[in-house]
N, C-alpha and C. Protein backbone atom coordinates (compact mmCIF):
# COMPACT_ATOMS: atom_id res chain seq x y z
N HIS A 1 107.78 106.09 87.53
CA HIS A 1 109.04 105.00 87.79
C HIS A 1 108.31 104.26 89.51
N ALA A 2 107.76 105.14 89.73
CA ALA A 2 106.85 104.26 91.07
C ALA A 2 105.22 103.33 90.83
N VAL A 3 105.05 103.97 90.29
CA VAL A 3 103.73 103.68 89.18
C VAL A 3 103.90 101.98 88.43
N ASP A 4 105.23 102.17 88.15
CA ASP A 4 105.48 101.17 87.45
C ASP A 4 106.29 99.92 88.39
N VAL A 5 106.62 100.04 89.62
CA VAL A 5 107.09 99.31 90.99
C VAL A 5 105.90 98.73 91.50
N LEU A 6 104.98 100.39 91.89
CA LEU A 6 103.65 99.36 92.70
C LEU A 6 103.10 98.44 91.61
N ARG A 7 102.58 98.58 90.18
CA ARG A 7 102.39 97.22 89.17
C ARG A 7 103.03 96.13 89.62
N ALA A 8 104.17 96.87 89.48
CA ALA A 8 105.04 95.05 89.13
C ALA A 8 104.50 94.60 90.60
N MET A 9 104.74 94.83 91.46
CA MET A 9 104.91 94.44 93.17
C MET A 9 103.06 93.63 93.66
N HIS A 10 102.09 94.54 92.92
CA HIS A 10 100.94 93.85 92.70
C HIS A 10 100.46 93.25 92.07
N ILE A 11 100.91 92.89 90.72
CA ILE A 11 101.06 91.42 90.39
C ILE A 11 101.87 90.24 90.65
N PHE A 12 102.26 90.81 91.86
CA PHE A 12 103.52 89.62 92.17
C PHE A 12 102.87 89.21 93.60
N VAL A 13 101.80 90.00 94.02
CA VAL A 13 101.18 89.70 95.54
C VAL A 13 99.92 89.23 95.23
N THR A 14 99.83 89.29 94.05
CA THR A 14 98.21 88.89 93.64
C THR A 14 97.61 88.01 92.57
N GLN A 15 98.68 88.25 91.58
CA GLN A 15 98.50 86.65 90.60
C GLN A 15 99.92 86.00 90.11
N SER A 16 100.26 85.97 91.01
CA SER A 16 101.36 84.72 91.09
C SER A 16 101.58 83.97 91.79
N GLU A 17 102.38 82.78 92.66
CA GLU A 17 102.37 81.94 93.20
C GLU A 17 102.31 82.47 94.59
N ALA A 18 103.58 83.34 94.34
CA ALA A 18 103.75 84.45 96.05
C ALA A 18 102.04 85.04 96.32
N LYS A 19 101.11 84.91 95.90
CA LYS A 19 100.17 85.38 96.76
C LYS A 19 99.90 84.27 97.74
N THR A 20 100.29 83.12 97.55
CA THR A 20 100.31 82.19 99.02
C THR A 20 101.29 82.24 99.69
N TRP A 21 102.57 83.17 99.24
CA TRP A 21 102.93 82.75 100.76
C TRP A 21 103.48 83.74 101.62
N PHE A 22 102.47 85.12 101.49
CA PHE A 22 102.60 86.38 102.40
C PHE A 22 100.71 86.54 103.07
N THR A 23 101.37 87.08 104.04
CA THR A 23 100.38 87.42 105.01
C THR A 23 99.81 88.39 104.44
N PRO A 24 98.32 88.63 104.18
CA PRO A 24 97.36 90.03 104.13
C PRO A 24 98.34 91.00 104.54
N VAL A 25 98.73 91.47 105.76
CA VAL A 25 99.82 92.33 106.12
C VAL A 25 100.99 92.83 105.37
N GLU A 26 101.67 91.47 105.28
CA GLU A 26 102.75 91.77 104.43
C GLU A 26 102.80 92.22 103.21
N LYS A 27 101.50 91.83 102.04
CA LYS A 27 101.29 91.82 100.86
C LYS A 27 101.08 93.79 100.79
N ILE A 28 99.71 93.86 101.87
CA ILE A 28 99.81 95.52 101.82
C ILE A 28 101.23 96.33 101.93
N ALA A 29 101.95 96.06 103.38
CA ALA A 29 103.42 96.33 103.31
C ALA A 29 104.43 96.54 101.86
N MET A 30 104.13 95.28 101.42
CA MET A 30 104.95 95.35 100.22
C MET A 30 104.24 96.36 99.24
N VAL A 31 103.50 96.30 99.06
CA VAL A 31 102.81 97.08 98.23
C VAL A 31 103.17 98.53 98.20
N ILE A 32 102.35 98.84 99.76
CA ILE A 32 102.88 100.28 99.69
C ILE A 32 104.10 100.35 99.76
N ALA A 33 105.27 99.59 100.12
CA ALA A 33 106.76 100.23 100.15
C ALA A 33 107.35 100.39 98.85
N ALA A 34 106.48 99.57 97.73
CA ALA A 34 107.00 99.84 96.40
C ALA A 34 106.39 100.95 96.48
N PHE A 35 105.25 101.57 96.32
CA PHE A 35 105.04 103.19 95.87
C PHE A 35 105.87 104.00 96.47
N VAL A 36 106.11 104.06 97.60
CA VAL A 36 106.33 104.86 98.61
C VAL A 36 108.59 104.90 98.20
N HIS A 37 108.83 103.66 97.43
CA HIS A 37 110.28 103.50 97.70
C HIS A 37 111.01 104.80 97.26
N ASP A 38 110.81 105.53 96.52
CA ASP A 38 111.71 106.56 96.08
C ASP A 38 110.75 107.90 96.30
N VAL A 39 109.66 108.42 97.13
CA VAL A 39 109.08 109.60 97.20
C VAL A 39 110.45 110.35 97.65
N ASP A 40 109.73 111.38 97.17
CA ASP A 40 110.39 112.60 97.12
C ASP A 40 112.22 112.60 97.58
N HIS A 41 112.43 111.85 96.19
CA HIS A 41 113.83 111.70 95.59
C HIS A 41 114.77 112.41 95.30
N PRO A 42 115.71 113.46 96.23
CA PRO A 42 116.01 114.89 95.49
C PRO A 42 117.08 114.55 93.60
N GLY A 43 116.78 113.43 93.60
CA GLY A 43 117.76 113.34 92.09
C GLY A 43 119.05 112.56 92.50
N PHE A 44 119.91 112.45 93.51
CA PHE A 44 121.23 112.05 93.83
C PHE A 44 121.41 111.54 94.76
N THR A 45 122.85 110.49 94.37
CA THR A 45 122.91 109.55 94.79
C THR A 45 123.84 109.55 96.79
N ASN A 46 123.22 108.45 97.24
CA ASN A 46 123.62 108.80 98.61
C ASN A 46 125.04 109.31 98.60
N SER A 47 126.11 108.83 98.10
CA SER A 47 127.50 109.20 98.29
C SER A 47 127.66 110.62 97.65
N PHE A 48 126.56 111.11 96.48
CA PHE A 48 127.09 112.46 96.80
C PHE A 48 126.48 113.31 98.05
N LEU A 49 125.06 112.67 98.48
CA LEU A 49 124.60 113.59 99.72
C LEU A 49 125.36 113.90 100.21
N VAL A 50 126.39 112.67 101.06
CA VAL A 50 127.37 112.71 101.63
C VAL A 50 128.35 113.61 101.62
N ALA A 51 128.84 113.21 100.20
CA ALA A 51 130.13 113.80 100.38
C ALA A 51 129.83 115.66 99.75
N THR A 52 128.87 116.24 99.41
CA THR A 52 128.51 117.66 99.32
C THR A 52 127.86 118.07 100.86
N GLY A 53 127.61 117.07 102.08
CA GLY A 53 127.25 117.96 103.49
C GLY A 53 125.88 118.07 102.87
N HIS A 54 125.41 117.53 102.37
CA HIS A 54 124.05 117.78 102.49
C HIS A 54 122.97 117.64 103.32
N TYR A 55 121.79 118.59 103.12
CA TYR A 55 121.32 118.58 104.77
C TYR A 55 120.32 116.78 105.27
N LEU A 56 119.96 116.27 104.44
CA LEU A 56 119.63 115.01 104.41
C LEU A 56 120.91 113.85 104.99
N ALA A 57 122.24 113.89 104.36
CA ALA A 57 122.93 113.29 104.45
C ALA A 57 123.09 113.99 106.09
N LEU A 58 123.35 114.97 106.50
CA LEU A 58 123.47 115.64 108.21
C LEU A 58 122.49 114.92 108.68
N ARG A 59 121.23 114.99 108.75
CA ARG A 59 119.73 114.57 109.32
C ARG A 59 120.14 113.15 109.41
N TYR A 60 120.48 112.69 108.82
CA TYR A 60 120.38 110.57 108.82
C TYR A 60 121.76 110.51 108.84
N ASN A 61 122.91 111.35 109.81
CA ASN A 61 124.35 110.44 109.74
C ASN A 61 124.82 110.05 108.75
N ASP A 62 124.99 110.24 107.62
CA ASP A 62 125.63 109.79 106.54
C ASP A 62 125.03 108.01 106.15
N GLU A 63 123.83 107.54 106.97
CA GLU A 63 124.04 106.52 106.73
C GLU A 63 122.16 105.84 106.04
N SER A 64 122.28 105.33 104.99
CA SER A 64 121.25 104.93 103.96
C SER A 64 120.24 106.08 104.18
N VAL A 65 121.07 106.96 103.47
CA VAL A 65 120.72 108.31 103.50
C VAL A 65 119.26 108.58 102.87
N LEU A 66 119.00 108.30 102.11
CA LEU A 66 117.90 108.29 100.98
C LEU A 66 116.86 106.69 101.32
N GLU A 67 117.25 105.91 102.30
CA GLU A 67 115.94 104.82 102.25
C GLU A 67 115.80 105.39 103.58
N HIS A 68 116.36 106.21 104.25
CA HIS A 68 115.70 106.60 105.80
C HIS A 68 114.41 107.93 105.21
N HIS A 69 114.98 109.01 104.02
CA HIS A 69 114.20 110.01 103.86
C HIS A 69 113.08 109.79 103.11
N HIS A 70 112.80 108.67 102.61
CA HIS A 70 112.04 108.22 101.38
C HIS A 70 110.97 107.55 102.57
N ALA A 71 111.65 106.64 103.39
CA ALA A 71 110.90 105.87 104.63
C ALA A 71 110.30 107.00 105.69
N ALA A 72 110.62 108.02 105.84
CA ALA A 72 110.21 108.79 107.04
C ALA A 72 109.38 109.84 106.25
N THR A 73 109.35 110.14 104.97
CA THR A 73 108.62 110.94 104.02
C THR A 73 107.49 110.41 104.02
N ALA A 74 107.07 109.00 103.69
CA ALA A 74 106.25 108.08 103.66
C ALA A 74 105.13 108.36 104.50
N PHE A 75 105.84 108.33 105.86
CA PHE A 75 105.28 108.37 107.05
C PHE A 75 104.73 109.46 107.57
N SER A 76 105.54 109.84 107.31
CA SER A 76 104.76 111.85 107.63
C SER A 76 103.44 112.04 106.67
N VAL A 77 103.13 111.21 105.44
CA VAL A 77 102.52 111.71 104.70
C VAL A 77 100.95 110.23 105.16
N LEU A 78 101.69 109.03 105.42
CA LEU A 78 100.50 107.94 105.66
C LEU A 78 99.73 108.51 107.24
N GLN A 79 100.31 109.19 108.05
CA GLN A 79 100.06 110.28 109.16
C GLN A 79 98.82 110.65 109.22
N SER A 80 98.65 111.58 107.72
CA SER A 80 97.23 111.67 107.48
C SER A 80 96.22 110.92 107.43
N ALA A 81 94.90 110.80 108.49
CA ALA A 81 93.58 110.69 108.33
C ALA A 81 93.23 109.83 106.34
N GLU A 82 93.49 110.81 105.70
CA GLU A 82 93.00 110.82 104.39
C GLU A 82 94.13 110.01 103.92
N CYS A 83 95.22 109.33 103.69
CA CYS A 83 96.33 109.17 103.33
C CYS A 83 96.79 107.72 104.09
N ASN A 84 96.29 107.58 105.18
CA ASN A 84 96.37 106.09 105.88
C ASN A 84 96.47 105.21 105.74
N LEU A 85 97.02 104.89 104.94
CA LEU A 85 96.28 103.17 104.05
C LEU A 85 96.63 102.42 104.59
N LEU A 86 97.18 102.27 105.77
CA LEU A 86 97.12 101.17 107.00
C LEU A 86 96.01 101.27 108.24
N ALA A 87 94.77 102.52 108.23
CA ALA A 87 94.46 102.45 109.17
C ALA A 87 93.01 101.40 109.57
N GLY A 88 92.88 100.81 108.06
CA GLY A 88 92.09 99.83 108.46
C GLY A 88 92.72 98.00 109.36
N LEU A 89 94.10 98.78 109.60
CA LEU A 89 94.00 97.57 110.58
C LEU A 89 94.33 97.80 111.62
N GLU A 90 94.21 96.58 112.21
CA GLU A 90 94.84 96.49 113.91
C GLU A 90 96.01 97.30 114.77
N LYS A 91 96.07 97.37 116.00
CA LYS A 91 97.02 98.10 116.05
C LYS A 91 98.54 97.55 115.62
N GLU A 92 98.26 96.26 116.13
CA GLU A 92 99.51 95.89 116.18
C GLU A 92 99.54 95.24 115.15
N GLU A 93 98.51 95.17 113.64
CA GLU A 93 99.02 94.67 112.29
C GLU A 93 99.78 95.89 112.09
N GLN A 94 99.24 97.26 112.38
CA GLN A 94 99.84 98.54 111.83
C GLN A 94 101.55 98.47 112.52
N ARG A 95 101.40 98.20 113.36
CA ARG A 95 103.08 98.17 113.62
C ARG A 95 103.86 97.32 112.78
N ARG A 96 103.00 96.20 112.63
CA ARG A 96 104.06 95.02 111.65
C ARG A 96 104.53 95.67 110.43
N GLY A 97 103.31 96.28 109.97
CA GLY A 97 103.18 96.83 108.46
C GLY A 97 104.13 97.76 108.48
N ARG A 98 104.48 98.60 109.09
CA ARG A 98 105.30 99.63 109.53
C ARG A 98 106.55 99.38 109.47
N THR A 99 106.94 98.36 110.30
CA THR A 99 108.16 97.40 110.49
C THR A 99 108.15 97.00 109.16
N LEU A 100 107.60 96.02 108.26
CA LEU A 100 108.28 95.48 107.11
C LEU A 100 108.65 97.02 105.86
N ILE A 101 107.34 97.29 105.78
CA ILE A 101 108.14 98.90 105.10
C ILE A 101 108.99 99.63 105.32
N VAL A 102 109.15 99.55 106.64
CA VAL A 102 110.90 100.23 106.91
C VAL A 102 111.82 99.37 107.18
N SER A 103 111.93 98.09 106.59
CA SER A 103 112.96 97.23 106.30
C SER A 103 112.92 96.98 105.07
């Protein structure tokens, strides 16, 4: 699933008219967000996690549990030097990329 979403986003930002609408930082953020959007998904819905008192629901205070978990997991991985897809950007661009990915 993630590879399908990643491929679709890559095509969107490189081969459609949309490629002219976004900055390079916005494009890389969209591609990364597409790739990690369901990372470490436990196979349950937010409603189920909240209703069952799952540890992820407790961690994220019942608010957008999976979305917060996917973003936190993705950025934990991206912190390692060999996985940091934002490393080639200036610090301000990295912050902007993170903001875009999280949102």
